[in-house]
mmCIF file of C-alpha atoms and ligand atoms in Angstrom:
data_model
loop_
_atom_site.group_PDB
_atom_site.id
_atom_site.type_symbol
_atom_site.label_atom_id
_atom_site.label_comp_id
_atom_site.label_asym_id
_atom_site.label_seq_id
_atom_site.Cartn_x
_atom_site.Cartn_y
_atom_site.Cartn_z
ATOM 1 C CA MET A 1 26.476 16.898 24.518
ATOM 2 C CA LYS A 2 28.193 15.279 27.475
ATOM 3 C CA ALA A 3 27.324 15.300 31.188
ATOM 4 C CA ILE A 4 29.351 13.827 33.995
ATOM 5 C CA ILE A 5 27.165 12.865 36.953
ATOM 6 C CA LEU A 6 28.798 12.476 40.363
ATOM 7 C CA VAL A 7 27.406 9.395 42.039
ATOM 8 C CA GLY A 8 30.347 8.387 44.205
ATOM 9 C CA GLY A 9 29.186 9.567 47.615
ATOM 10 C CA GLU A 10 28.274 7.088 50.347
ATOM 11 C CA GLY A 11 24.872 8.633 51.014
ATOM 12 C CA THR A 12 25.423 8.637 54.781
ATOM 13 C CA ARG A 13 22.628 11.151 55.401
ATOM 14 C CA LEU A 14 20.157 8.854 53.666
ATOM 15 C CA ARG A 15 20.786 5.964 56.051
ATOM 16 C CA PRO A 16 19.329 3.501 56.831
ATOM 17 C CA LEU A 17 18.013 3.377 53.245
ATOM 18 C CA THR A 18 21.531 3.424 51.774
ATOM 19 C CA TYR A 19 22.607 0.367 53.778
ATOM 20 C CA THR A 20 21.092 -1.762 51.023
ATOM 21 C CA VAL A 21 20.842 0.559 47.989
ATOM 22 C CA VAL A 22 23.252 3.274 46.805
ATOM 23 C CA LYS A 23 21.864 6.812 46.904
ATOM 24 C CA SER A 24 21.575 7.169 43.141
ATOM 25 C CA MET A 25 19.544 3.945 42.885
ATOM 26 C CA VAL A 26 16.908 4.581 45.564
ATOM 27 C CA PRO A 27 13.483 4.254 43.941
ATOM 28 C CA VAL A 28 11.613 7.444 43.144
ATOM 29 C CA VAL A 29 8.056 6.633 42.084
ATOM 30 C CA ASN A 30 9.342 3.088 41.533
ATOM 31 C CA LYS A 31 12.279 3.921 39.227
ATOM 32 C CA PRO A 32 15.911 4.488 40.247
ATOM 33 C CA PHE A 33 16.507 8.131 41.091
ATOM 34 C CA ILE A 34 19.368 8.483 38.616
ATOM 35 C CA GLU A 35 17.164 7.324 35.731
ATOM 36 C CA HIS A 36 14.897 10.352 36.269
ATOM 37 C CA VAL A 37 17.967 12.608 36.144
ATOM 38 C CA ILE A 38 19.406 11.006 33.004
ATOM 39 C CA LEU A 39 16.112 11.180 31.093
ATOM 40 C CA ARG A 40 15.652 14.869 32.034
ATOM 41 C CA LEU A 41 19.095 15.608 30.579
ATOM 42 C CA ALA A 42 18.262 13.650 27.420
ATOM 43 C CA GLU A 43 15.173 15.834 26.915
ATOM 44 C CA HIS A 44 17.651 18.672 26.383
ATOM 45 C CA GLY A 45 19.878 16.729 23.997
ATOM 46 C CA ILE A 46 22.438 15.937 26.702
ATOM 47 C CA ASN A 47 22.664 12.239 26.002
ATOM 48 C CA GLU A 48 26.289 11.250 26.469
ATOM 49 C CA ILE A 49 26.299 10.465 30.153
ATOM 50 C CA VAL A 50 29.279 9.449 32.250
ATOM 51 C CA LEU A 51 28.538 8.194 35.755
ATOM 52 C CA ALA A 52 31.503 8.984 38.015
ATOM 53 C CA MET A 53 31.281 6.451 40.774
ATOM 54 C CA GLY A 54 33.137 4.668 43.508
ATOM 55 C CA TYR A 55 30.986 3.349 46.295
ATOM 56 C CA LYS A 56 29.112 0.091 45.446
ATOM 57 C CA PRO A 57 28.833 0.455 41.653
ATOM 58 C CA ASP A 58 27.544 -3.072 40.902
ATOM 59 C CA SER A 59 23.814 -2.411 41.238
ATOM 60 C CA ILE A 60 24.137 0.561 38.856
ATOM 61 C CA PHE A 61 25.947 -1.537 36.213
ATOM 62 C CA GLU A 62 23.396 -4.279 36.505
ATOM 63 C CA TYR A 63 20.345 -2.052 36.274
ATOM 64 C CA PHE A 64 21.468 -0.229 33.156
ATOM 65 C CA ARG A 65 22.703 -3.413 31.511
ATOM 66 C CA ASN A 66 19.099 -4.631 31.658
ATOM 67 C CA ASN A 67 17.395 -1.284 31.073
ATOM 68 C CA SER A 68 19.428 0.496 28.415
ATOM 69 C CA GLU A 69 17.929 3.554 26.742
ATOM 70 C CA PRO A 70 18.366 3.508 22.952
ATOM 71 C CA ASN A 71 19.149 7.235 22.591
ATOM 72 C CA ILE A 72 21.506 7.534 25.526
ATOM 73 C CA LYS A 73 25.179 6.702 25.486
ATOM 74 C CA LEU A 74 26.003 5.705 29.030
ATOM 75 C CA SER A 75 29.528 5.078 30.290
ATOM 76 C CA TYR A 76 31.202 4.712 33.666
ATOM 77 C CA SER A 77 34.261 6.053 35.413
ATOM 78 C CA LEU A 78 35.238 4.112 38.480
ATOM 79 C CA GLU A 79 37.337 5.464 41.362
ATOM 80 C CA GLU A 80 39.337 3.066 43.510
ATOM 81 C CA LYS A 81 39.270 5.626 46.301
ATOM 82 C CA PRO A 82 37.007 8.716 46.432
ATOM 83 C CA LEU A 83 38.557 11.544 44.440
ATOM 84 C CA GLY A 84 36.170 14.285 45.559
ATOM 85 C CA THR A 85 33.827 16.130 43.232
ATOM 86 C CA ALA A 86 36.568 17.650 41.054
ATOM 87 C CA GLY A 87 39.013 14.712 41.170
ATOM 88 C CA ALA A 88 36.174 12.488 39.950
ATOM 89 C CA VAL A 89 35.461 14.820 37.025
ATOM 90 C CA LYS A 90 39.159 15.001 36.113
ATOM 91 C CA ARG A 91 39.191 11.219 35.851
ATOM 92 C CA ALA A 92 35.849 10.885 34.059
ATOM 93 C CA GLY A 93 36.499 13.804 31.693
ATOM 94 C CA SER A 94 40.023 13.034 30.549
ATOM 95 C CA GLN A 95 38.851 12.758 26.910
ATOM 96 C CA VAL A 96 36.537 15.804 26.942
ATOM 97 C CA LYS A 97 37.208 18.324 24.175
ATOM 98 C CA GLU A 98 34.008 20.401 24.272
ATOM 99 C CA THR A 99 31.798 22.292 26.698
ATOM 100 C CA PHE A 100 30.209 19.815 29.125
ATOM 101 C CA PHE A 101 27.826 19.559 32.078
ATOM 102 C CA VAL A 102 28.635 18.314 35.567
ATOM 103 C CA LEU A 103 25.849 17.342 37.955
ATOM 104 C CA ASN A 104 25.782 16.349 41.580
ATOM 105 C CA GLY A 105 24.085 12.979 41.421
ATOM 106 C CA ASP A 106 21.588 13.673 44.192
ATOM 107 C CA VAL A 107 19.894 16.737 42.737
ATOM 108 C CA TYR A 108 16.565 16.711 40.942
ATOM 109 C CA THR A 109 15.437 19.794 39.095
ATOM 110 C CA ASP A 110 13.185 21.183 36.373
ATOM 111 C CA ILE A 111 15.901 23.647 35.391
ATOM 112 C CA ASP A 112 16.060 24.579 31.704
ATOM 113 C CA TYR A 113 19.453 23.124 30.752
ATOM 114 C CA THR A 114 19.186 24.555 27.227
ATOM 115 C CA ASP A 115 18.642 28.077 28.532
ATOM 116 C CA MET A 116 21.536 27.627 30.963
ATOM 117 C CA LEU A 117 23.804 26.604 28.081
ATOM 118 C CA ASN A 118 22.773 29.693 26.067
ATOM 119 C CA PHE A 119 23.516 31.846 29.117
ATOM 120 C CA HIS A 120 26.954 30.215 29.448
ATOM 121 C CA ARG A 121 27.761 30.841 25.778
ATOM 122 C CA ASN A 122 26.428 34.419 25.723
ATOM 123 C CA ASN A 123 28.671 35.292 28.665
ATOM 124 C CA LYS A 124 31.666 33.472 27.192
ATOM 125 C CA ALA A 125 31.992 31.908 30.619
ATOM 126 C CA LYS A 126 34.632 29.357 31.535
ATOM 127 C CA ALA A 127 32.342 27.938 34.198
ATOM 128 C CA THR A 128 28.649 28.513 34.879
ATOM 129 C CA ILE A 129 27.143 27.447 38.183
ATOM 130 C CA ALA A 130 23.378 27.048 38.501
ATOM 131 C CA LEU A 131 21.973 28.690 41.625
ATOM 132 C CA THR A 132 18.837 28.007 43.589
ATOM 133 C CA ARG A 133 17.355 29.791 46.615
ATOM 134 C CA VAL A 134 17.045 27.981 49.940
ATOM 135 C CA GLU A 135 15.984 28.919 53.485
ATOM 136 C CA ASP A 136 19.055 27.434 55.164
ATOM 137 C CA PRO A 137 22.205 28.049 53.105
ATOM 138 C CA THR A 138 24.550 26.664 55.804
ATOM 139 C CA LYS A 139 24.135 23.140 54.403
ATOM 140 C CA PHE A 140 25.203 24.221 50.920
ATOM 141 C CA GLY A 141 27.695 26.300 48.959
ATOM 142 C CA VAL A 142 26.784 29.990 49.051
ATOM 143 C CA VAL A 143 27.529 31.914 45.865
ATOM 144 C CA GLU A 144 27.895 35.711 45.737
ATOM 145 C CA THR A 145 27.511 37.453 42.386
ATOM 146 C CA ASP A 146 27.654 40.974 40.970
ATOM 147 C CA GLN A 147 24.663 42.525 39.157
ATOM 148 C CA ASN A 148 25.699 40.879 35.858
ATOM 149 C CA GLY A 149 25.653 37.423 37.387
ATOM 150 C CA ARG A 150 29.433 37.119 37.563
ATOM 151 C CA VAL A 151 30.499 35.104 40.592
ATOM 152 C CA GLN A 152 32.465 37.051 43.216
ATOM 153 C CA ARG A 153 32.763 34.502 46.004
ATOM 154 C CA PHE A 154 32.046 30.838 46.686
ATOM 155 C CA ILE A 155 31.740 29.775 50.336
ATOM 156 C CA GLU A 156 31.086 26.092 51.002
ATOM 157 C CA LYS A 157 28.923 25.269 54.052
ATOM 158 C CA PRO A 158 29.270 28.682 55.753
ATOM 159 C CA SER A 159 28.329 29.211 59.393
ATOM 160 C CA TRP A 160 25.284 31.507 59.790
ATOM 161 C CA ASP A 161 27.468 34.552 60.536
ATOM 162 C CA LYS A 162 29.150 34.086 57.131
ATOM 163 C CA VAL A 163 25.888 33.738 55.171
ATOM 164 C CA THR A 164 25.602 36.659 52.758
ATOM 165 C CA SER A 165 22.985 35.251 50.388
ATOM 166 C CA HIS A 166 20.262 32.619 50.183
ATOM 167 C CA TRP A 167 21.323 31.735 46.644
ATOM 168 C CA ILE A 168 23.329 28.540 46.728
ATOM 169 C CA ASN A 169 25.203 26.249 44.383
ATOM 170 C CA ALA A 170 22.571 23.947 42.868
ATOM 171 C CA GLY A 171 25.228 21.338 42.019
ATOM 172 C CA ILE A 172 24.893 21.823 38.245
ATOM 173 C CA TYR A 173 27.819 23.237 36.305
ATOM 174 C CA ILE A 174 28.683 23.937 32.686
ATOM 175 C CA LEU A 175 32.429 23.851 32.190
ATOM 176 C CA GLU A 176 34.907 24.488 29.410
ATOM 177 C CA PRO A 177 37.422 21.643 29.026
ATOM 178 C CA ASP A 178 40.377 23.742 30.248
ATOM 179 C CA VAL A 179 38.800 23.952 33.714
ATOM 180 C CA LEU A 180 40.229 20.428 34.054
ATOM 181 C CA ASN A 181 43.699 22.048 34.181
ATOM 182 C CA TYR A 182 42.829 23.315 37.658
ATOM 183 C CA ILE A 183 42.452 19.759 38.934
ATOM 184 C CA PRO A 184 45.416 17.534 39.813
ATOM 185 C CA GLU A 185 45.220 13.975 38.533
ATOM 186 C CA GLY A 186 44.512 11.084 40.887
ATOM 187 C CA GLU A 187 44.150 13.320 43.948
ATOM 188 C CA PHE A 188 41.189 14.134 46.160
ATOM 189 C CA TYR A 189 40.031 17.563 44.989
ATOM 190 C CA MET A 190 36.799 19.535 45.334
ATOM 191 C CA PHE A 191 35.156 22.088 43.043
ATOM 192 C CA GLU A 192 33.527 23.739 46.009
ATOM 193 C CA ARG A 193 36.575 24.210 48.230
ATOM 194 C CA ALA A 194 39.374 24.447 45.660
ATOM 195 C CA VAL A 195 38.589 24.759 41.935
ATOM 196 C CA PHE A 196 35.981 27.542 42.082
ATOM 197 C CA PRO A 197 37.820 29.674 44.683
ATOM 198 C CA GLU A 198 41.050 29.275 42.670
ATOM 199 C CA MET A 199 39.364 30.248 39.386
ATOM 200 C CA LEU A 200 37.878 33.337 41.051
ATOM 201 C CA GLU A 201 41.254 34.331 42.444
ATOM 202 C CA LYS A 202 42.681 34.163 38.919
ATOM 203 C CA GLY A 203 39.826 36.372 37.615
ATOM 204 C CA GLU A 204 38.385 33.679 35.350
ATOM 205 C CA PRO A 205 34.887 34.304 33.947
ATOM 206 C CA VAL A 206 32.762 32.244 36.319
ATOM 207 C CA TYR A 207 29.040 33.006 36.002
ATOM 208 C CA ALA A 208 25.956 32.105 38.001
ATOM 209 C CA TYR A 209 22.684 31.052 36.380
ATOM 210 C CA ALA A 210 20.037 31.797 39.006
ATOM 211 C CA SER A 211 16.842 29.824 38.622
ATOM 212 C CA ASP A 212 13.513 29.526 40.417
ATOM 213 C CA ALA A 213 12.829 26.150 38.809
ATOM 214 C CA TYR A 214 11.959 23.177 41.020
ATOM 215 C CA TRP A 215 15.117 21.967 42.792
ATOM 216 C CA ILE A 216 15.795 19.467 45.521
ATOM 217 C CA ASP A 217 18.829 17.678 46.984
ATOM 218 C CA MET A 218 17.244 14.338 47.892
ATOM 219 C CA GLY A 219 20.093 13.289 50.179
ATOM 220 C CA THR A 220 18.086 12.961 53.430
ATOM 221 C CA PRO A 221 15.009 10.785 54.144
ATOM 222 C CA GLU A 222 12.809 13.915 54.476
ATOM 223 C CA LYS A 223 13.922 15.356 51.134
ATOM 224 C CA TYR A 224 13.739 11.964 49.429
ATOM 225 C CA HIS A 225 10.162 11.566 50.687
ATOM 226 C CA GLN A 226 9.352 15.086 49.538
ATOM 227 C CA LEU A 227 10.676 14.433 46.019
ATOM 228 C CA ASN A 228 8.399 11.397 45.611
ATOM 229 C CA CYS A 229 5.394 13.381 46.835
ATOM 230 C CA ASN A 230 6.249 16.321 44.593
ATOM 231 C CA ILE A 231 6.426 14.143 41.473
ATOM 232 C CA LEU A 232 3.191 12.366 42.443
ATOM 233 C CA GLY A 233 1.478 15.644 43.252
ATOM 234 C CA GLY A 234 2.544 17.293 40.000
ATOM 235 C CA ASN A 235 4.744 19.942 41.683
ATOM 236 C CA CYS A 236 7.529 18.853 39.367
ATOM 237 C CA VAL A 237 7.612 16.726 36.252
ATOM 238 C CA SER A 238 9.531 13.559 35.503
ATOM 239 C CA PRO A 239 9.851 11.757 32.171
ATOM 240 C CA LEU A 240 9.176 8.573 34.173
ATOM 241 C CA HIS A 241 5.797 9.536 35.590
ATOM 242 C CA SER A 242 2.677 9.813 33.491
ATOM 243 C CA GLY A 243 1.089 12.403 35.771
ATOM 244 C CA ASP A 244 -1.910 10.124 36.397
ATOM 245 C CA LYS A 245 -3.128 10.326 39.959
ATOM 246 C CA ILE A 246 -3.734 6.611 40.421
ATOM 247 C CA VAL A 247 -1.500 4.080 38.667
ATOM 248 C CA ILE A 248 -2.030 0.399 39.450
ATOM 249 C CA ASP A 249 0.039 -2.225 37.668
ATOM 250 C CA SER A 250 -2.238 -4.713 35.930
ATOM 251 C CA SER A 251 -0.562 -7.663 37.682
ATOM 252 C CA SER A 252 -1.600 -6.389 41.137
ATOM 253 C CA LYS A 253 -4.782 -7.453 42.934
ATOM 254 C CA VAL A 254 -6.772 -4.795 44.752
ATOM 255 C CA HIS A 255 -9.791 -5.964 46.778
ATOM 256 C CA PRO A 256 -12.982 -4.103 45.760
ATOM 257 C CA THR A 257 -13.496 -2.837 49.329
ATOM 258 C CA ALA A 258 -10.051 -1.176 49.433
ATOM 259 C CA ARG A 259 -10.225 2.627 49.457
ATOM 260 C CA ILE A 260 -7.613 4.547 47.498
ATOM 261 C CA THR A 261 -7.238 8.318 47.727
ATOM 262 C CA PRO A 262 -4.883 9.743 45.071
ATOM 263 C CA PRO A 263 -2.079 10.184 44.322
ATOM 264 C CA VAL A 264 -1.138 6.516 44.591
ATOM 265 C CA ILE A 265 1.172 4.264 42.571
ATOM 266 C CA ILE A 266 1.077 0.496 42.971
ATOM 267 C CA GLY A 267 3.834 -1.586 41.342
ATOM 268 C CA GLY A 268 3.513 -5.101 39.917
ATOM 269 C CA GLY A 269 2.423 -8.206 41.827
ATOM 270 C CA CYS A 270 1.018 -6.428 44.887
ATOM 271 C CA VAL A 271 -1.909 -7.758 46.887
ATOM 272 C CA ILE A 272 -4.159 -5.237 48.631
ATOM 273 C CA GLU A 273 -6.628 -7.030 50.878
ATOM 274 C CA GLU A 274 -10.123 -6.287 52.149
ATOM 275 C CA GLY A 275 -10.780 -2.924 53.758
ATOM 276 C CA VAL A 276 -7.288 -1.525 53.223
ATOM 277 C CA GLU A 277 -7.003 2.257 53.011
ATOM 278 C CA LEU A 278 -4.291 3.938 50.949
ATOM 279 C CA LYS A 279 -4.307 7.695 51.485
ATOM 280 C CA GLY A 280 -2.003 9.346 48.961
ATOM 281 C CA PRO A 281 0.657 10.263 48.390
ATOM 282 C CA VAL A 282 1.508 6.575 48.629
ATOM 283 C CA VAL A 283 3.940 4.521 46.550
ATOM 284 C CA LEU A 284 4.055 0.734 46.708
ATOM 285 C CA GLY A 285 6.880 -1.074 44.924
ATOM 286 C CA LYS A 286 6.675 -4.574 43.469
ATOM 287 C CA GLY A 287 5.293 -7.544 45.396
ATOM 288 C CA CYS A 288 3.920 -5.734 48.460
ATOM 289 C CA LEU A 289 1.299 -7.474 50.574
ATOM 290 C CA ILE A 290 -1.037 -5.164 52.467
ATOM 291 C CA LYS A 291 -3.203 -7.241 54.763
ATOM 292 C CA LYS A 292 -6.827 -6.704 55.801
ATOM 293 C CA GLY A 293 -7.772 -3.366 57.314
ATOM 294 C CA ALA A 294 -4.295 -1.822 57.165
ATOM 295 C CA VAL A 295 -4.101 1.947 56.648
ATOM 296 C CA ILE A 296 -1.166 3.547 54.816
ATOM 297 C CA GLU A 297 -0.940 7.307 54.510
ATOM 298 C CA ASN A 298 1.706 9.610 52.984
ATOM 299 C CA SER A 299 4.286 6.814 52.849
ATOM 300 C CA LEU A 300 6.715 5.080 50.519
ATOM 301 C CA LEU A 301 7.037 1.307 50.487
ATOM 302 C CA TRP A 302 9.713 -0.310 48.340
ATOM 303 C CA ASP A 303 9.554 -3.877 46.994
ATOM 304 C CA ASN A 304 8.208 -6.930 48.863
ATOM 305 C CA VAL A 305 7.058 -5.072 51.957
ATOM 306 C CA THR A 306 4.435 -6.849 54.056
ATOM 307 C CA VAL A 307 2.069 -4.838 56.224
ATOM 308 C CA GLY A 308 0.097 -6.810 58.823
ATOM 309 C CA GLU A 309 -3.642 -6.704 59.462
ATOM 310 C CA ASN A 310 -4.986 -3.426 60.823
ATOM 311 C CA ALA A 311 -1.528 -1.897 60.954
ATOM 312 C CA PHE A 312 -1.362 1.905 60.634
ATOM 313 C CA ILE A 313 1.511 3.563 58.769
ATOM 314 C CA ILE A 314 1.826 7.298 58.295
ATOM 315 C CA ASN A 315 4.631 9.579 57.004
ATOM 316 C CA SER A 316 7.044 6.649 56.739
ATOM 317 C CA ILE A 317 9.516 5.004 54.370
ATOM 318 C CA LEU A 318 9.883 1.217 54.386
ATOM 319 C CA ALA A 319 12.729 -0.278 52.359
ATOM 320 C CA SER A 320 12.503 -3.573 50.464
ATOM 321 C CA GLY A 321 11.659 -6.676 52.458
ATOM 322 C CA VAL A 322 10.478 -4.914 55.620
ATOM 323 C CA ASN A 323 7.705 -6.733 57.535
ATOM 324 C CA ILE A 324 5.282 -4.826 59.716
ATOM 325 C CA ASN A 325 3.346 -6.745 62.351
ATOM 326 C CA ASP A 326 -0.435 -6.883 62.685
ATOM 327 C CA LYS A 327 -1.836 -3.805 64.472
ATOM 328 C CA ALA A 328 1.554 -2.049 64.478
ATOM 329 C CA ARG A 329 1.475 1.748 64.507
ATOM 330 C CA LEU A 330 4.258 3.549 62.673
ATOM 331 C CA GLU A 331 4.610 7.290 62.367
ATOM 332 C CA GLY A 332 7.454 9.203 60.709
ATOM 333 C CA GLN A 333 9.774 6.183 60.547
ATOM 334 C CA THR A 334 12.406 5.214 57.999
ATOM 335 C CA LEU A 335 13.046 1.480 58.242
ATOM 336 C CA ASN A 336 15.325 -0.938 56.455
ATOM 337 C CA ARG A 337 15.417 -4.695 57.004
ATOM 338 C CA GLU A 338 19.139 -4.358 57.695
ATOM 339 C CA PRO A 339 19.864 -2.123 60.656
ATOM 340 C CA GLY A 340 23.330 -1.318 59.283
ATOM 341 C CA PRO A 341 26.907 -2.330 60.003
ATOM 342 C CA ALA A 342 27.848 -3.023 63.632
ATOM 343 C CA THR A 343 30.127 0.034 63.771
ATOM 344 C CA ASP A 344 27.141 2.293 63.092
ATOM 345 C CA LYS A 345 24.971 0.923 65.882
ATOM 346 C CA ASN A 346 26.479 3.056 68.624
HETATM 347 N N1 GDD B 401 32.412 10.200 42.017
HETATM 348 C C1 GDD B 401 32.396 10.843 43.184
HETATM 349 N N2 GDD B 401 33.517 10.826 43.953
HETATM 350 N N3 GDD B 401 31.268 11.482 43.561
HETATM 351 C C2 GDD B 401 31.274 12.118 44.753
HETATM 352 C C3 GDD B 401 32.384 12.141 45.608
HETATM 353 C C4 GDD B 401 33.581 11.450 45.172
HETATM 354 O O1 GDD B 401 34.614 11.403 45.857
HETATM 355 N N4 GDD B 401 32.064 12.862 46.714
HETATM 356 C C5 GDD B 401 30.791 13.267 46.542
HETATM 357 N N5 GDD B 401 30.303 12.817 45.371
HETATM 358 C C6 GDD B 401 28.968 13.051 44.811
HETATM 359 C C7 GDD B 401 27.835 12.630 45.737
HETATM 360 O O2 GDD B 401 27.434 11.302 45.437
HETATM 361 C C8 GDD B 401 26.761 13.627 45.391
HETATM 362 O O3 GDD B 401 25.975 13.206 44.300
HETATM 363 C C9 GDD B 401 27.532 14.867 44.947
HETATM 364 O O4 GDD B 401 28.849 14.442 44.647
HETATM 365 C C10 GDD B 401 27.574 15.969 46.019
HETATM 366 O O5 GDD B 401 28.028 15.411 47.230
HETATM 367 P P1 GDD B 401 27.214 15.610 48.577
HETATM 368 O O6 GDD B 401 27.968 14.902 49.649
HETATM 369 O O7 GDD B 401 25.785 15.281 48.396
HETATM 370 O O8 GDD B 401 27.426 17.164 48.795
HETATM 371 P P2 GDD B 401 26.469 18.197 49.531
HETATM 372 O O9 GDD B 401 25.057 17.952 49.215
HETATM 373 O O10 GDD B 401 26.850 18.237 50.968
HETATM 374 O O11 GDD B 401 26.963 19.602 48.882
HETATM 375 C C11 GDD B 401 27.071 19.743 47.478
HETATM 376 O O12 GDD B 401 25.805 19.904 46.872
HETATM 377 C C12 GDD B 401 25.090 21.096 47.253
HETATM 378 C C13 GDD B 401 23.788 21.098 46.471
HETATM 379 O O13 GDD B 401 23.022 20.006 46.809
HETATM 380 C C14 GDD B 401 27.969 20.964 47.169
HETATM 381 O O14 GDD B 401 28.220 20.959 45.790
HETATM 382 C C15 GDD B 401 27.296 22.267 47.594
HETATM 383 O O15 GDD B 401 28.082 23.383 47.190
HETATM 384 C C16 GDD B 401 25.926 22.353 46.930
HETATM 385 O O16 GDD B 401 25.241 23.541 47.386
HETATM 386 MG MG1 MG B 402 24.005 16.427 48.341
#
């Protein structure tokens, strides 16, 4: 079965991390985020994946060229200019003849895709939207249903006075191919603001599959940090994490006096010097150097990060190549070695 994954957004809310890496490629427990998503789909037999992309596609091509999965057929649909969520699917799905999945490319979930597909078929739905419950629905698409789960209304990013439910669009759809007829070709078009409201107006069978499964939109530094901690802590599963509480690559050197409190993952070629303390959840990418006496707690370090002697880092995210001075104290920071384009400095 086919899934189109939308990975064309700029990831502005995940800055400064997305100044150097596109949102779908940010490392989650040391593997690109999108790889976790693709392997979860494959567990449910959804193994024909189309990545609908626009913004900075090169790193995605390169990664999967070197890390192809034997049982997954991966292809790409490239937009010259952003076509919006629906416009991107129209382009990527032009050859689709059967029921297919669409996923927002920044969502991670334990949802049972197989059960969702059965639900879609049992209802003879034209579109099924997965729903999840959140505290603050104003950042999402609110979906109102009747008692049979049929969608009545779809309101994207409502103000609080328009919030009628805490169940929101989880960014996972099952669609019949003729839904593509609602989308004009080559134009910017959104499911959330156009296709779903139009289908509802026409009385089409649009259903909602409400689920309490683990769900997160990792599109902000806080949520991205949380996803890493949740996978490490076992709050959600990933095909790319063994579940072990301490994983140290055999090519890394950890001084015998270093103290490690799980959960901690250490990538290849790291050096952890004398008296270092790693208080999990902590992830270190490849080639990190943690100098004598440094303390790192509840933090994510990407590749080739250097932490100076006796530095203290808590609740932080450090992108690849960041250097932290001796005795520095960092709390709740998200740092990239590139501060971002000049236009964003104001
Ligand atoms: N190919 C492509 N082209 N992808 C796009 C485009 C585009 O023009 N615009 C956005 N995307 C991708 C983003 O990369 C992201 O993976 C996904 O579509 C959703 O875009 P976001 O910008 O992250 O939307 P959101 O989080 O504000 O809201 C959406 O997701 C919520 C759930 O997380 C909506 O679908 C809401 O209704 C939903 O509740
Ligand atoms: Mg999002």
